[in-house]
Short mmCIF file of C-alpha atoms in Angstrom, two decimals:
data_model
loop_
_atom_site.label_atom_id
_atom_site.label_comp_id
_atom_site.label_asym_id
_atom_site.label_seq_id
_atom_site.Cartn_x
_atom_site.Cartn_y
_atom_site.Cartn_z
CA ASP A 1 84.21 113.21 107.68
CA ASN A 2 87.57 112.57 106.72
CA LEU A 3 89.05 114.47 109.70
CA LEU A 4 92.88 113.64 109.04
CA SER A 5 92.93 116.21 104.73
CA SER A 6 93.80 119.49 107.73
CA ALA A 7 95.87 117.81 109.79
CA LYS A 8 99.99 118.36 109.24
CA VAL A 9 100.86 114.91 109.00
CA VAL A 10 105.05 113.83 108.45
CA ALA A 11 106.69 110.95 107.52
CA SER A 12 109.58 109.24 108.31
CA ASP A 13 110.82 108.05 104.99
CA GLU A 14 108.67 108.96 101.82
CA ARG A 15 109.69 107.67 97.70
CA GLY A 16 108.49 111.86 96.43
CA GLY A 17 107.09 112.33 92.95
CA LYS A 18 103.11 111.61 93.75
CA PHE A 19 104.01 109.39 96.16
CA ARG A 20 104.94 112.12 99.05
CA VAL A 21 103.80 111.93 102.00
CA CYS A 22 100.41 114.46 101.79
CA ALA A 23 99.26 111.93 98.93
CA ALA A 24 97.97 109.86 102.45
CA THR A 25 95.07 112.14 102.39
CA ASP A 26 94.92 113.39 99.30
CA GLY A 27 91.09 111.08 98.74
CA LYS A 28 92.62 110.31 95.53
CA TYR A 29 92.51 106.35 95.57
CA GLU A 30 95.46 106.79 91.97
CA THR A 31 98.15 108.35 94.22
CA TYR A 32 99.42 107.20 98.43
CA TRP A 33 102.29 107.67 100.41
CA ALA A 34 105.06 105.22 100.06
CA THR A 35 108.62 104.81 101.39
CA ASN A 36 111.92 104.99 98.97
CA ASP A 37 112.98 101.20 98.16
CA GLY A 38 114.36 98.35 101.01
CA VAL A 39 112.56 100.41 103.50
CA THR A 40 110.86 97.84 105.40
CA SER A 41 109.68 100.13 108.61
CA ALA A 42 108.17 103.59 108.59
CA ASP A 43 105.77 105.49 110.66
CA LEU A 44 103.04 108.64 109.91
CA THR A 45 102.66 111.44 112.74
CA PHE A 46 99.36 113.49 112.35
CA THR A 47 98.91 116.43 114.42
CA PHE A 48 95.80 118.17 115.26
CA THR A 49 96.13 122.34 115.40
CA GLN A 50 93.63 121.15 118.53
CA PRO A 51 92.14 117.56 120.49
CA THR A 52 90.19 116.48 117.80
CA LYS A 53 87.58 112.90 119.05
CA MET A 54 87.46 109.94 116.26
CA ASN A 55 85.42 107.08 116.19
CA ARG A 56 86.61 105.12 113.64
CA VAL A 57 89.99 104.80 111.25
CA MET A 58 89.78 103.30 108.03
CA ILE A 59 93.77 102.18 106.67
CA GLN A 60 94.07 101.18 103.30
CA GLU A 61 96.87 99.21 100.91
CA TYR A 62 96.92 100.88 97.54
CA ILE A 63 95.86 97.29 96.72
CA PRO A 64 96.95 97.06 92.92
CA LEU A 65 100.91 96.59 93.54
CA GLY A 66 99.55 93.75 95.98
CA GLN A 67 99.27 92.87 99.71
CA ARG A 68 102.67 94.32 101.62
CA VAL A 69 101.75 95.43 104.87
CA CYS A 70 101.55 92.93 107.77
CA ALA A 71 100.97 94.67 110.64
CA PHE A 72 100.54 98.37 112.17
CA THR A 73 100.12 99.70 115.33
CA LEU A 74 98.09 103.04 115.81
CA GLU A 75 99.24 105.22 118.53
CA VAL A 76 98.03 108.46 120.42
CA GLU A 77 100.47 110.80 122.54
CA LYS A 78 98.75 111.17 125.25
CA ASP A 79 100.79 113.46 128.30
CA GLY A 80 103.86 113.65 126.38
CA LYS A 81 103.72 109.60 125.78
CA TRP A 82 103.04 107.63 122.90
CA LEU A 83 99.96 105.16 123.90
CA PRO A 84 98.99 102.12 121.45
CA VAL A 85 95.30 102.30 120.27
CA GLU A 86 93.04 99.43 121.51
CA MET A 87 91.27 97.67 118.57
#
């Protein structure tokens, strides 16, 4: 189940058009979220209406453009602090 499809998503930067942040969770292969040119670091924040348990996360790049992501960090907000998720 795609739990993120019902979450509110906010991006620190977005290119717009078919690259808007809502494309990150729309489940369509041909759309995807992207930042503006020159942006080398960005955040996506997902907010749920209630506490939500999950046991796995799948993050994918749009590979037809080549591999461009060097690293990422997955964090969870707990008691007002952002903590890295152990992978």
